[in-house]
Amino acid sequence: MPISAPLLVHCQNLSKNFNGKPAVAGLDLDIPPRICFGLLGPNGAGKTTTLRMLLGQSPRSGGTLEIFGEDIELNRRQIRQRTGIVPQADNLDPDFTVEENLRIYGSYFRLPTHEMDRRIPQLLDMVELSARATDRIDTLSGGLKRRLTLARALVNEPEFLVLDEPTTGLDPQARHMIWSLVHRMKRNGKTILLTTHYMEEAERLCDQLMIIDNGTLLAQDSPTGLIRKYCESDVLEIRGGIPKEAVGRLPTSCRTEHAGESLYIYSNHAKPLLELAQGLPDTACLHRHSDLEDVFLRLTGRELRG
Amino acid sequence: MGASVLLHFGEPLIYLLGLGYGLGRFVGEMAGMPYFTFLASGFIAWSAMNVASMESMWSVYTRMVPQQTYEAILATPAEVDDIVIGELLWCATKSLFSGSAILAVAALLGAVNDWTAVFALPVIFLTGLCFAAPGLIITALARGYEYFNFYMTLAMTPMFILCGVFYPINTLPAPMQSVVQFLPLTHAVQIIRPIVVGEPVTNLGLHLGTLGLFGLVTSWIATILIRRRLIQ
């Protein structure tokens, strides 16, 4: 991608306070066009607040925020005309059928009837809901509702698509279907902003990742870049009885982390980890490559969030 | 749908038939007209208030909080003002449905003298708008459905009883008469009743002006409060 491509989202020093408490504190967020950008962070990190500001559903307390080069506060209608969102909580209209939901939503974008007649069957086909077009919303499973919400987000043919935890609570089949739809959106040239708690999902879908906590930036890079930068290459997980002596003999280059009953040993060399693992039963330890979840936990800590 | 028709049309109809014929037998005439006619014309105004208030509280709250419908709408080019205007018009439309249904029943039962009673329809719509707005204010402040009981008991029930639906307000004690002049239902009844029975409306400008002003001011407040609730 040429470096000169204008940014689709450009935020500087973006902040938001609720009753004096900062939820987002001076975030710089730039999203170039046609990539999938992941925004990660524990609960309460400021992800949803950031998304709400990007959509003009929450006025910022400070900083600048431009989408398509326009200030969101000044050009909400125009920006939303070109944006689609899959919100975290299901908000399909239970008073209408599957197809009516798309039609009503399209009317908010002032789509002419002939446009809807063309787009809606295509969208229903894409999310494999054509057979359910006349069914009511309350007869759909969670996975089908999610697919319909994704179709709804595409009814205005947006250039910018915001997916707020699109696969939370879905079974693996439904999750894979959403993933393949996201890949398809990317191929179609859409710019995607995704939040998720599933690191595997972030690793699979996103070109760029930003990890935030307490409303500030912790790290930003590609998924592999983050793993290289913030974590050793190998990890040994030991569950239950920890062989203290053997652990004590490890070279100082190994880093250890305790979490409940488990011990995580990180190292850039597999050898000392493998040697330690040999002395332990298979069920008590696991040697693997570090992944994004290790980076995430290292940066945001292991304590539970509200 | 069926439940809604029963509540908004069936309930006033039962009241009207029961009280209009039951009580009407003893009362005979009131303010120079059969009691059934008096009551039916008052009930049209009351029903407009009732339906718009219920819709603007329970249904709007349902769309705003559990269903998150407004959040979905606010991800489109539509804005809070559009939502408020849409809800006001929908509440008034429901008032018009129920008000015209009661008007039709009243006409079938001989309480309407002239076709000019149809001029009550725009006033029913205005009455609906006028009561939808305060309902939206209450909804914007509500933390749950129980919250609406305050407004029901402290505002809607007193208006139902005091604003001239059951008896002319000039039978109230003098200080009370001044108080009810500030209640919008009084003015809705004062316009709708003469139109329905085919009499000239006295002080039409005053009554329409009061309703209009009340509706505008409460709509303005409702828009501010709903915006504050949705855009945080």
XYZ file of C-alpha atoms in Angstrom:
538
model
C 0.000 0.000 0.000
C 1.423 3.422 -0.873
C 2.386 5.429 2.197
C 0.711 8.484 0.708
C -2.762 6.859 0.817
C -4.980 9.167 2.879
C -5.914 7.776 6.274
C -9.475 6.554 6.672
C -9.471 7.227 10.407
C -7.190 9.836 11.897
C -7.391 10.612 15.623
C -4.944 12.627 17.645
C -4.886 12.879 21.398
C -8.469 11.579 21.476
C -9.928 11.671 24.976
C -13.194 11.070 26.742
C -14.076 11.694 30.378
C -17.157 10.426 32.184
C -17.879 12.585 35.244
C -14.261 13.671 35.356
C -12.906 10.109 35.063
C -10.912 9.425 31.899
C -12.204 6.487 29.818
C -9.980 7.307 26.841
C -6.903 9.355 27.619
C -5.024 10.834 24.693
C -5.236 8.100 22.081
C -3.629 8.498 18.641
C -5.363 6.191 16.204
C -4.644 6.068 12.484
C -6.254 3.527 10.176
C -5.139 3.402 6.551
C -7.735 2.314 4.008
C -8.379 -1.311 2.986
C -6.922 -3.013 6.047
C -8.440 -4.846 8.966
C -7.453 -2.982 12.099
C -7.894 -4.676 15.475
C -8.509 -2.772 18.685
C -7.752 -4.989 21.661
C -7.960 -4.445 25.371
C -9.423 -5.965 28.540
C -12.970 -5.079 29.641
C -13.174 -1.407 30.538
C -10.051 -0.531 28.532
C -11.926 2.080 26.505
C -12.623 0.106 23.293
C -16.373 0.641 23.145
C -16.034 4.292 24.156
C -13.543 4.757 21.318
C -15.899 3.076 18.841
C -18.828 5.197 20.037
C -16.774 8.355 19.495
C -15.787 7.168 16.013
C -19.466 6.707 15.167
C -20.464 10.066 16.590
C -22.578 8.384 19.284
C -20.495 9.945 22.022
C -18.931 13.424 21.814
C -15.199 13.496 22.514
C -13.851 15.449 25.462
C -10.670 16.383 23.656
C -8.393 15.785 20.680
C -9.221 15.497 17.002
C -11.174 12.789 15.211
C -11.475 12.579 11.453
C -13.044 9.883 9.319
C -12.762 10.121 5.526
C -10.900 13.368 6.283
C -13.998 14.919 7.898
C -14.595 15.854 11.525
C -17.201 13.478 12.949
C -18.884 16.189 15.038
C -19.433 18.355 11.972
C -20.315 15.706 9.392
C -22.013 12.893 11.277
C -24.691 12.213 8.685
C -22.275 12.086 5.740
C -19.798 9.882 7.613
C -22.451 7.449 8.826
C -23.812 7.238 5.281
C -20.488 5.572 4.362
C -20.073 3.488 7.533
C -21.535 0.178 8.687
C -21.553 -1.224 12.198
C -22.080 -4.594 13.833
C -22.674 -3.653 17.464
C -21.702 -5.783 20.430
C -25.282 -6.370 21.617
C -27.997 -7.596 19.276
C -30.294 -4.695 18.390
C -32.273 -6.128 15.504
C -35.899 -5.013 15.610
C -37.998 -7.897 17.003
C -41.197 -6.350 15.575
C -40.056 -7.124 12.023
C -39.023 -10.102 9.913
C -35.490 -10.776 8.661
C -36.073 -9.021 5.361
C -38.059 -6.164 6.913
C -35.154 -5.472 9.264
C -32.886 -4.877 6.272
C -35.526 -2.830 4.489
C -36.277 -0.559 7.465
C -32.567 -0.100 8.091
C -31.987 0.725 4.436
C -34.711 3.357 4.655
C -32.705 5.182 7.333
C -30.045 5.593 4.634
C -32.771 6.783 2.223
C -32.042 3.926 -0.190
C -34.517 3.932 -3.043
C -36.841 0.922 -3.250
C -35.296 -0.416 -6.463
C -31.848 -0.329 -4.819
C -33.171 -2.313 -1.849
C -34.875 -4.782 -4.185
C -31.466 -5.369 -5.747
C -29.263 -5.396 -2.630
C -31.339 -7.198 -0.019
C -31.614 -10.593 -1.804
C -27.848 -10.440 -2.466
C -27.107 -9.718 1.182
C -29.434 -12.459 2.418
C -27.764 -14.842 -0.013
C -24.294 -13.823 1.160
C -25.078 -14.546 4.824
C -27.094 -17.653 3.832
C -30.370 -16.382 5.234
C -32.451 -16.326 2.041
C -34.608 -19.212 3.267
C -35.385 -17.318 6.468
C -36.306 -13.991 4.821
C -39.873 -13.956 6.126
C -39.096 -15.352 9.596
C -39.381 -13.256 12.688
C -36.232 -12.237 14.569
C -37.068 -14.166 17.744
C -36.980 -17.458 15.814
C -33.299 -16.955 14.883
C -30.395 -18.432 16.841
C -27.554 -16.220 18.086
C -25.382 -17.110 15.096
C -28.130 -16.317 12.577
C -28.828 -12.983 14.302
C -25.155 -12.097 14.037
C -25.152 -12.918 10.332
C -28.242 -10.794 9.818
C -26.635 -7.940 11.756
C -23.628 -8.172 9.467
C -25.907 -8.081 6.413
C -27.673 -5.085 7.935
C -24.332 -3.300 8.395
C -23.661 -3.769 4.680
C -27.029 -2.513 3.421
C -25.622 0.946 2.627
C -22.532 -0.560 0.937
C -20.188 1.071 3.440
C -16.509 1.755 2.793
C -15.761 1.554 6.519
C -17.033 -1.346 8.603
C -16.921 -1.427 12.399
C -17.247 -4.843 14.053
C -17.590 -4.723 17.839
C -16.886 -8.225 19.158
C -18.607 -9.848 16.170
C -18.132 -13.460 17.280
C -18.657 -13.283 21.050
C -20.934 -16.110 22.145
C -20.953 -17.912 18.782
C -20.220 -21.570 18.140
C -17.131 -22.457 16.067
C -19.178 -22.967 12.883
C -20.782 -19.541 13.111
C -17.435 -17.995 14.025
C -15.735 -19.449 10.967
C -18.532 -18.194 8.765
C -18.157 -14.655 10.160
C -14.395 -14.897 9.623
C -14.795 -15.867 6.004
C -17.245 -12.987 5.510
C -14.715 -10.581 7.031
C -12.028 -11.874 4.656
C -14.448 -11.339 1.798
C -15.142 -7.758 2.935
C -11.404 -7.115 3.023
C -10.979 -8.494 -0.478
C -13.788 -6.173 -1.587
C -11.658 -3.233 -0.476
C -13.476 -2.325 2.715
C -11.644 -0.909 5.698
C -12.506 -2.819 8.851
C -12.148 -1.880 12.494
C -12.592 -4.891 14.747
C -12.643 -5.371 18.490
C -12.437 -8.822 19.975
C -11.446 -10.717 23.098
C -10.313 -13.680 21.019
C -6.624 -13.358 20.229
C -6.821 -16.139 17.654
C -9.431 -14.087 15.823
C -7.304 -10.942 15.969
C -4.292 -12.891 14.688
C -6.250 -14.409 11.797
C -8.141 -11.334 10.630
C -6.126 -8.247 11.449
C -3.270 -6.612 9.543
C -2.639 -4.105 12.302
C -3.355 -4.367 16.008
C -3.547 -1.824 18.751
C -3.619 -2.910 22.377
C -5.053 -0.363 24.791
C -5.707 -0.317 28.524
C -7.015 2.417 30.809
C -7.753 4.445 27.705
C -4.130 4.662 26.587
C -2.016 2.941 23.959
C 0.117 0.027 25.134
C 1.376 -1.285 21.813
C 0.698 -1.199 18.106
C 2.055 -3.390 15.315
C 1.156 -6.297 13.066
C 0.234 -9.501 14.959
C 3.612 -11.110 14.255
C 5.391 -7.828 14.962
C 3.764 -7.650 18.390
C 4.756 -11.206 19.240
C 8.348 -10.576 18.127
C 8.562 -7.302 19.991
C 6.866 -8.149 23.278
C 7.343 -11.847 23.849
C 10.004 -14.524 23.776
C 9.571 -17.079 20.996
C 8.810 -20.134 23.155
C 6.780 -20.829 26.226
C 6.412 -23.761 28.582
C 3.219 -23.947 30.612
C 3.426 -26.058 33.769
C 0.186 -26.876 35.586
C -0.164 -28.133 39.122
C 2.974 -29.252 41.014
C 5.757 -26.902 40.035
C 9.259 -28.457 40.138
C 10.851 -25.582 42.040
C 14.413 -26.941 41.914
C 14.416 -27.535 38.181
C 12.907 -24.132 37.577
C 15.584 -22.603 39.757
C 18.294 -24.107 37.529
C 16.944 -22.414 34.381
C 19.209 -19.852 32.690
C 18.539 -16.247 33.740
C 17.389 -15.398 30.219
C 14.167 -17.303 30.974
C 11.273 -15.216 32.256
C 8.598 -16.757 34.497
C 5.020 -15.722 35.231
C 2.717 -17.239 37.832
C -1.014 -17.423 37.210
C -3.096 -19.341 39.745
C -1.875 -22.958 39.777
C 0.160 -22.511 36.603
C 3.650 -21.348 35.799
C 4.574 -19.869 32.413
C 8.238 -19.915 31.417
C 9.175 -17.743 28.439
C 12.454 -18.062 26.555
C 13.945 -17.253 23.169
C 15.598 -20.668 23.193
C 13.521 -23.823 23.135
C 16.291 -26.034 24.512
C 16.157 -25.270 28.266
C 12.354 -25.464 28.131
C 12.394 -28.839 26.387
C 14.930 -30.193 28.856
C 12.749 -29.107 31.755
C 9.666 -30.603 30.104
C 11.366 -33.993 29.696
C 11.414 -34.456 33.442
C 7.686 -33.775 33.761
C 4.611 -35.876 32.877
C 2.950 -34.923 29.546
C -0.291 -33.896 31.167
C 1.407 -31.394 33.465
C 3.187 -29.295 30.847
C 2.821 -27.889 27.380
C 5.562 -26.503 25.171
C 4.430 -24.157 22.392
C 5.307 -21.045 20.421
C 4.304 -17.756 22.003
C 1.149 -16.241 20.619
C -0.802 -13.024 20.769
C -2.507 -14.040 23.993
C 0.901 -14.125 25.725
C 1.603 -10.612 24.457
C -1.822 -9.416 25.540
C -1.479 -10.833 29.036
C 2.052 -9.526 29.393
C 0.984 -5.999 28.432
C -2.311 -5.824 30.278
C -1.525 -8.058 33.266
C -3.232 -11.218 34.458
C -5.555 -9.772 37.073
C -9.304 -10.018 36.395
C -11.243 -7.012 35.131
C -14.732 -5.833 35.894
C -51.489 -6.118 17.966
C -54.629 -7.771 19.303
C -53.620 -6.966 22.880
C -52.956 -3.360 21.943
C -56.377 -2.950 20.275
C -58.048 -4.463 23.319
C -56.254 -2.101 25.702
C -56.656 1.099 23.722
C -60.107 0.545 22.255
C -61.743 -2.200 24.299
C -61.080 -0.617 27.674
C -62.553 2.828 26.925
C -65.474 1.123 25.193
C -66.317 -0.898 28.307
C -66.100 2.241 30.446
C -68.201 4.180 27.965
C -70.961 1.593 27.644
C -71.018 0.832 31.376
C -70.938 4.385 32.657
C -72.713 6.028 29.732
C -75.744 3.772 29.876
C -75.555 2.688 33.541
C -74.874 6.042 35.130
C -76.589 7.894 32.291
C -79.942 6.406 33.331
C -79.720 8.299 36.647
C -77.931 11.394 35.403
C -80.085 11.983 32.355
C -78.654 15.135 30.774
C -75.410 16.930 31.469
C -74.499 20.376 30.105
C -77.528 20.225 27.860
C -76.807 16.886 26.198
C -77.492 13.196 26.971
C -74.909 11.899 29.470
C -73.786 9.199 27.030
C -72.956 11.903 24.480
C -71.182 13.996 27.111
C -69.112 11.057 28.240
C -68.353 9.756 24.729
C -67.010 13.133 23.596
C -64.865 13.399 26.735
C -63.588 9.853 26.288
C -62.302 10.645 22.800
C -60.004 13.294 24.294
C -59.063 11.074 27.239
C -58.255 8.160 24.957
C -55.995 10.386 22.829
C -54.090 11.333 25.983
C -53.993 7.792 27.293
C -52.780 6.081 24.127
C -50.084 8.668 23.384
C -48.850 8.557 26.983
C -48.657 4.764 27.130
C -46.888 4.540 23.772
C -44.414 7.300 24.637
C -43.547 5.641 27.943
C -43.730 1.837 27.812
C -43.104 1.316 24.095
C -40.474 4.022 23.717
C -38.645 2.775 26.809
C -38.739 -0.755 25.360
C -37.216 0.457 22.093
C -34.686 2.648 23.898
C -33.431 0.309 26.634
C -34.037 -3.457 26.228
C -34.236 -3.520 22.426
C -31.515 -0.879 21.831
C -33.363 0.120 18.667
C -32.217 3.730 18.899
C -28.593 2.694 19.133
C -29.059 0.844 15.851
C -30.755 3.876 14.300
C -28.028 6.225 15.543
C -25.456 4.211 13.558
C -27.244 5.440 10.408
C -27.517 9.038 9.150
C -30.599 9.510 11.375
C -30.161 11.709 14.450
C -31.815 11.991 17.865
C -34.153 14.739 16.577
C -35.363 12.391 13.841
C -36.094 9.684 16.422
C -38.014 12.106 18.658
C -40.064 13.490 15.770
C -40.775 9.966 14.531
C -41.931 8.802 17.961
C -44.131 11.893 18.471
C -45.818 11.332 15.111
C -46.288 7.614 15.784
C -47.802 8.248 19.234
C -50.193 10.818 17.750
C -51.100 8.367 14.975
C -52.024 5.749 17.557
C -54.119 8.372 19.363
C -55.846 9.084 16.086
C -56.641 5.363 15.609
C -58.173 4.961 19.037
C -59.900 8.367 19.061
C -61.518 7.748 15.687
C -62.576 4.236 16.739
C -64.395 5.670 19.763
C -65.848 8.438 17.604
C -67.177 5.801 15.197
C -68.785 3.851 18.048
C -70.269 7.056 19.468
C -71.696 7.863 16.009
C -73.173 4.354 15.646
C -74.844 4.723 19.039
C -76.385 8.050 18.090
C -74.144 10.397 20.077
C -72.979 12.323 17.000
C -75.346 14.736 15.302
C -73.454 15.931 12.278
C -70.743 14.880 9.839
C -68.748 17.922 11.009
C -67.633 15.706 13.909
C -64.805 14.554 11.600
C -63.153 17.894 12.326
C -62.351 16.398 15.715
C -59.782 14.126 14.018
C -56.985 16.722 13.611
C -57.603 17.840 17.194
C -57.279 14.229 18.364
C -53.957 14.053 16.514
C -52.792 17.309 18.117
C -53.853 16.016 21.534
C -51.786 12.888 20.909
C -48.703 14.965 20.008
C -49.253 17.106 23.052
C -49.263 14.145 25.440
C -46.574 12.134 23.684
C -43.965 14.796 24.476
C -44.307 14.750 28.302
C -44.344 10.939 28.071
C -40.974 11.091 26.292
C -39.645 13.365 29.050
C -40.605 10.787 31.679
C -39.082 7.998 29.558
C -35.823 9.915 29.153
C -35.569 10.090 32.954
C -36.866 6.570 33.693
C -34.655 3.882 35.241
C -37.322 1.189 34.775
C -40.983 0.626 33.945
C -42.096 1.233 37.573
C -41.045 4.848 37.125
C -44.087 5.425 34.900
C -46.442 4.765 37.817
C -45.532 8.204 39.223
C -46.690 9.947 36.086
C -49.751 7.712 35.739
C -50.934 8.335 39.282
C -49.802 11.933 39.733
C -50.607 13.344 36.287
C -52.782 11.121 34.104
C -55.331 9.970 36.683
C -55.976 13.496 38.085
C -56.476 14.803 34.541
C -58.845 11.914 33.746
C -60.946 12.762 36.800
C -60.707 16.582 36.898
C -60.469 17.893 33.331
C -64.101 17.696 32.299
C -64.333 14.135 30.965
C -67.031 13.070 33.463
C -68.613 16.436 34.390
C -68.262 20.077 33.316
C -65.336 21.813 35.004
C -67.548 24.709 36.109
C -68.977 22.394 38.776
C -65.551 22.264 40.439
C -64.766 24.617 43.361
C -63.464 27.956 42.040
C -59.772 27.503 42.974
C -59.823 24.048 41.383
C -61.274 25.534 38.202
C -58.221 27.791 37.943
C -55.893 24.841 38.462
C -57.441 22.694 35.740
C -57.037 25.543 33.252
C -53.319 24.725 33.340
C -53.885 21.063 32.473
C -53.773 20.273 28.754
C -56.549 17.663 28.830
C -59.027 20.400 29.857
C -58.339 22.234 26.609
C -58.489 19.079 24.495
C -61.930 18.281 25.961
C -63.114 21.880 25.442
C -62.388 21.627 21.712
C -63.278 18.007 20.990
C -66.632 17.875 22.841
C -68.399 20.720 20.973
C -67.029 19.521 17.624
C -68.308 15.985 18.248
C -71.780 17.079 19.344
C -72.028 19.747 16.642
C -71.901 22.893 18.776
C -69.725 25.980 18.183
C -66.359 25.891 19.989
C -65.862 28.797 22.346
C -62.346 30.225 22.795
C -60.953 27.951 20.077
C -57.786 30.058 19.730
C -57.067 29.914 23.457
C -57.508 26.143 23.653
C -55.534 25.382 20.487
C -52.841 27.855 21.530
C -52.514 26.275 24.968
C -52.271 22.764 23.527
C -49.815 23.889 20.851
C -47.587 25.774 23.275
C -47.635 22.927 25.792
C -46.749 20.454 23.040
C -43.914 22.596 21.663
C -42.301 23.287 25.023
C -42.507 19.665 26.192
C -41.215 18.396 22.808
C -38.249 20.716 23.098
C -37.459 19.485 26.619
C -38.006 15.866 25.545
C -35.503 16.237 22.682
C -32.856 17.620 25.033
C -33.391 14.873 27.608
C -33.530 12.008 25.096
C -30.358 13.306 23.477
C -28.669 13.472 26.874
C -29.738 9.892 27.535
C -28.620 8.468 24.172
C -25.488 10.496 23.414
C -23.111 10.200 26.331
